Amino acid sequence: MANQVFEAVRTVMAVRQYDDKELPADVVRRVAEAAHLTASASNLQPWHFVVVRERDGLRKLGSMMRTGPYIAGAAAAVIVAYEKASRFGVSDSSRAVQSMILTAWGDGVGSNWTGFAGLDAVRQEFGLPDTYDVLAVVPLGYPQQKIIGKKKRKPFNEVVSAERFGTPLA
Ligand SMILES: Cc1cc2nc3c(=O)[nH]c(=O)nc-3n(C[C@H](O)[C@H](O)[C@H](O)COP(=O)(O)O)c2cc1C
C-alpha cells in the first residue's frame, strides 16, 4: 500500500504561481489547524499564525517580501511568527511551516516558504506585538501549472550514511 505521507513529501514542490481560483474556507482552516497541531519543544507552542485572505493584505505582503513578490497573486498567505524569547521558536515554527505545506499539498494546494526571520515590517503592518519575530510567510493557492515534481537534490548517499559518516545506507 502506498504511504500517502511519503508521497506528499516526494511530490511536493515550491509553488510560486497561482491560479485565480479561491480556496475553500475549510481548506484554509485545515492548513491553519495543521500549524496549531504541530509539536513543539516542551509543548510550549511559542508561535502565532496570521491567516491573510484579503487581496489588499496579500498585495502588501507581496510588496514587503523581497523574495516572495508572488504572494500578491496567492489566494491566501500565513504569516508565521514566534516568541522572540523562545529558544526553540525558529525550530518549532519551522516544523509548523512544513505541516502547513504538506497539508496544503494533500488538498492539491501549492505553497512555499518565503523569507527568513527579521521580517519586522510585516510584523508591524499585521499588528503582531514586538515580543514576536516573523519567521516566514507561506503563500497558498492552486498551482497555475501542473506540477511535475522532479526534485533537484544532492545524491542520496552524499547526505545519508549508515551507522557512521560515509557508509552508504543499503
Ligand atoms: C527555509 C527556507 C526558506 C526559503 N525561502 C524562500 C524564499 O524566500 N523565496 C522563495 O521563493 N522560495 C524560498 N524557499 C523555497 C526553496 O527555494 C525551494 O524549496 C527549493 O529551491 C527546492 O525546490 P522544491 O521545493 O521545488 O524542490 C525556501 C525554502 C526553505 C526551506
Coordinates of C-alpha atoms and ligand atoms in Angstrom, one line a residue:
M1 CA 0.0 0.0 0.0
A2 CA 1.3 3.5 -0.8
N3 CA 2.4 5.6 2.0
Q4 CA 0.5 8.8 1.5
V5 CA 2.6 10.9 3.8
F6 CA 5.8 9.9 1.9
E7 CA 4.0 10.5 -1.4
A8 CA 3.3 14.1 -0.2
V9 CA 7.0 14.5 0.8
R10 CA 8.1 13.0 -2.5
T11 CA 5.9 15.1 -4.8
V12 CA 5.6 18.5 -3.0
M13 CA 7.3 21.4 -4.8
A14 CA 7.8 25.0 -4.1
V15 CA 4.8 26.7 -5.9
R16 CA 5.2 30.3 -6.9
Q17 CA 2.5 30.8 -9.5
Y18 CA -1.2 30.5 -8.5
D19 CA -4.5 30.2 -10.2
D20 CA -7.1 32.9 -9.7
K21 CA -9.4 30.3 -8.0
E22 CA -10.3 31.0 -4.4
L23 CA -9.5 28.4 -1.7
P24 CA -12.5 26.9 0.1
A25 CA -12.7 28.1 3.7
D26 CA -12.3 24.5 5.1
V27 CA -9.0 24.0 3.2
V28 CA -7.6 27.2 4.7
R29 CA -8.9 26.2 8.1
R30 CA -7.2 22.8 7.7
V31 CA -3.9 24.4 6.9
A32 CA -4.1 26.6 10.0
E33 CA -5.1 23.6 12.1
A34 CA -2.0 21.8 10.8
A35 CA 0.1 24.6 12.2
H36 CA -1.9 24.6 15.5
L37 CA -1.5 20.8 15.9
T38 CA 2.3 20.7 15.3
A39 CA 4.6 19.5 18.1
S40 CA 7.0 21.9 19.8
A41 CA 9.8 21.6 22.3
S42 CA 8.3 21.0 25.7
N43 CA 4.9 21.6 24.1
L44 CA 5.4 25.4 24.6
Q45 CA 3.9 26.4 21.3
P46 CA 5.8 29.7 21.1
W47 CA 4.2 30.9 17.9
H48 CA 1.4 32.8 16.3
F49 CA -0.1 32.4 12.8
V50 CA -1.9 35.2 10.9
V51 CA -4.0 34.0 8.0
V52 CA -4.3 36.7 5.3
R53 CA -7.0 36.3 2.7
E54 CA -7.9 39.9 1.7
R55 CA -6.3 41.0 -1.5
D56 CA -5.1 44.2 0.0
G57 CA -3.2 42.3 2.6
L58 CA -1.8 39.8 0.1
R59 CA -0.6 42.7 -2.1
K60 CA 1.1 44.4 0.9
L61 CA 2.9 41.1 1.7
G62 CA 4.0 40.8 -1.9
S63 CA 5.5 44.2 -1.8
M64 CA 7.2 43.7 1.6
M65 CA 8.7 40.3 0.9
R66 CA 11.7 40.8 -1.3
T67 CA 12.0 37.0 -2.0
G68 CA 8.2 36.5 -2.4
P69 CA 6.6 39.2 -4.6
Y70 CA 4.3 36.5 -6.0
I71 CA 2.5 36.4 -2.7
A72 CA 0.4 39.3 -4.2
G73 CA -1.2 36.7 -6.5
A74 CA -1.8 34.0 -4.0
A75 CA -5.3 33.1 -2.7
A76 CA -4.1 33.3 0.9
A77 CA -0.9 33.5 3.0
V78 CA 0.0 32.6 6.5
I79 CA 2.4 34.9 8.5
V80 CA 4.4 32.7 10.8
A81 CA 5.7 34.4 13.9
Y82 CA 7.5 33.1 17.0
E83 CA 8.0 34.5 20.5
K84 CA 11.4 36.2 20.5
A85 CA 12.2 35.0 24.0
S86 CA 11.8 31.4 23.0
R87 CA 15.0 29.4 22.4
F88 CA 13.0 27.0 20.2
G89 CA 10.9 29.5 18.3
V90 CA 12.7 29.0 15.0
S91 CA 12.8 25.2 15.1
D92 CA 9.2 24.9 16.4
S93 CA 7.8 27.3 13.8
S94 CA 9.8 25.7 11.0
R95 CA 8.2 22.4 11.8
A96 CA 4.7 24.1 11.7
V97 CA 5.6 25.5 8.2
Q98 CA 6.3 22.0 7.0
S99 CA 3.0 20.8 8.5
M100 CA 1.1 23.5 6.6
I101 CA 2.9 23.0 3.3
L102 CA 2.2 19.2 3.3
T103 CA -1.4 19.6 4.5
A104 CA -2.0 22.1 1.7
W105 CA -0.4 19.8 -0.8
G106 CA -2.7 17.0 0.3
D107 CA -5.6 19.2 -0.8
G108 CA -3.9 20.0 -4.1
V109 CA -2.9 23.4 -2.9
G110 CA 0.6 24.8 -3.7
S111 CA 2.6 26.8 -1.2
N112 CA 6.1 27.8 -0.4
W113 CA 8.3 29.2 2.4
T114 CA 9.2 32.8 1.8
G115 CA 11.6 35.0 3.8
F116 CA 13.6 34.1 6.9
A117 CA 13.2 35.9 10.3
G118 CA 13.7 39.6 10.9
L119 CA 10.6 40.5 8.9
D120 CA 9.8 43.4 11.2
A121 CA 7.9 45.5 8.7
V122 CA 5.5 42.6 8.2
R123 CA 5.1 42.2 12.0
Q124 CA 4.2 45.8 12.4
E125 CA 1.9 46.0 9.4
F126 CA -0.1 43.0 10.6
G127 CA -0.3 44.0 14.2
L128 CA 1.9 41.4 15.9
P129 CA 3.3 42.6 19.2
D130 CA 7.0 43.3 19.3
T131 CA 7.6 40.3 21.5
Y132 CA 7.3 38.3 18.2
D133 CA 9.6 37.9 15.3
V134 CA 8.2 37.0 11.9
L135 CA 10.0 33.9 10.6
A136 CA 8.3 33.4 7.3
V137 CA 5.3 34.0 5.1
V138 CA 3.6 30.9 3.5
P139 CA 1.5 31.8 0.4
L140 CA -1.2 29.3 -0.6
G141 CA -3.0 28.8 -3.9
Y142 CA -3.9 26.3 -6.6
P143 CA -0.9 25.8 -8.8
Q144 CA -1.2 27.7 -12.1
Q145 CA 0.6 24.9 -14.0
K146 CA 0.6 21.1 -13.4
I147 CA 3.4 20.3 -11.1
I148 CA 5.8 17.7 -12.5
G149 CA 7.5 17.1 -9.2
K150 CA 11.1 16.5 -10.4
K151 CA 13.2 17.5 -7.5
K152 CA 16.8 18.6 -7.8
R153 CA 18.6 17.1 -4.8
K154 CA 22.2 16.1 -3.9
P155 CA 22.8 12.3 -4.4
F156 CA 21.2 10.3 -1.6
N157 CA 24.5 8.8 -0.4
E158 CA 26.1 12.2 -0.2
V159 CA 23.8 13.3 2.6
V160 CA 22.8 10.0 4.2
S161 CA 25.1 7.5 6.0
A162 CA 24.5 4.2 7.8
E163 CA 26.0 3.9 11.3
R164 CA 29.0 6.1 10.6
F165 CA 29.6 9.0 8.3
G166 CA 30.4 7.9 4.8
T167 CA 29.0 4.3 4.9
P168 CA 26.1 4.1 2.3
L169 CA 22.7 3.1 3.6
A170 CA 21.6 -0.1 1.9
Ligands
LIG1 C1 14.0 27.8 4.9 C2 13.5 28.0 3.5 C3 13.5 29.3 3.0 C4 13.0 29.6 1.7 N1 12.9 30.9 1.3 C5 12.4 31.1 0.1 C6 12.1 32.5 -0.3 O1 12.3 33.4 0.4 N2 11.5 32.6 -1.5 C7 11.2 31.6 -2.4 O2 10.7 31.8 -3.5 N3 11.5 30.3 -2.0 C8 12.0 30.0 -0.8 N4 12.2 28.7 -0.4 C9 11.9 27.6 -1.3 C10 13.2 26.9 -1.8 O3 13.9 27.7 -2.7 C11 12.8 25.6 -2.5 O4 12.0 24.8 -1.7 C12 14.0 24.9 -3.0 O5 14.6 25.6 -4.1 C13 13.7 23.4 -3.5 O6 12.7 23.5 -4.5 P1 11.5 22.5 -4.4 O7 10.8 22.7 -3.1 O8 10.5 22.9 -5.5 O9 12.0 21.1 -4.5 C14 12.7 28.5 0.9 C15 12.7 27.2 1.4 C16 13.1 27.0 2.7 C17 13.1 25.5 3.2

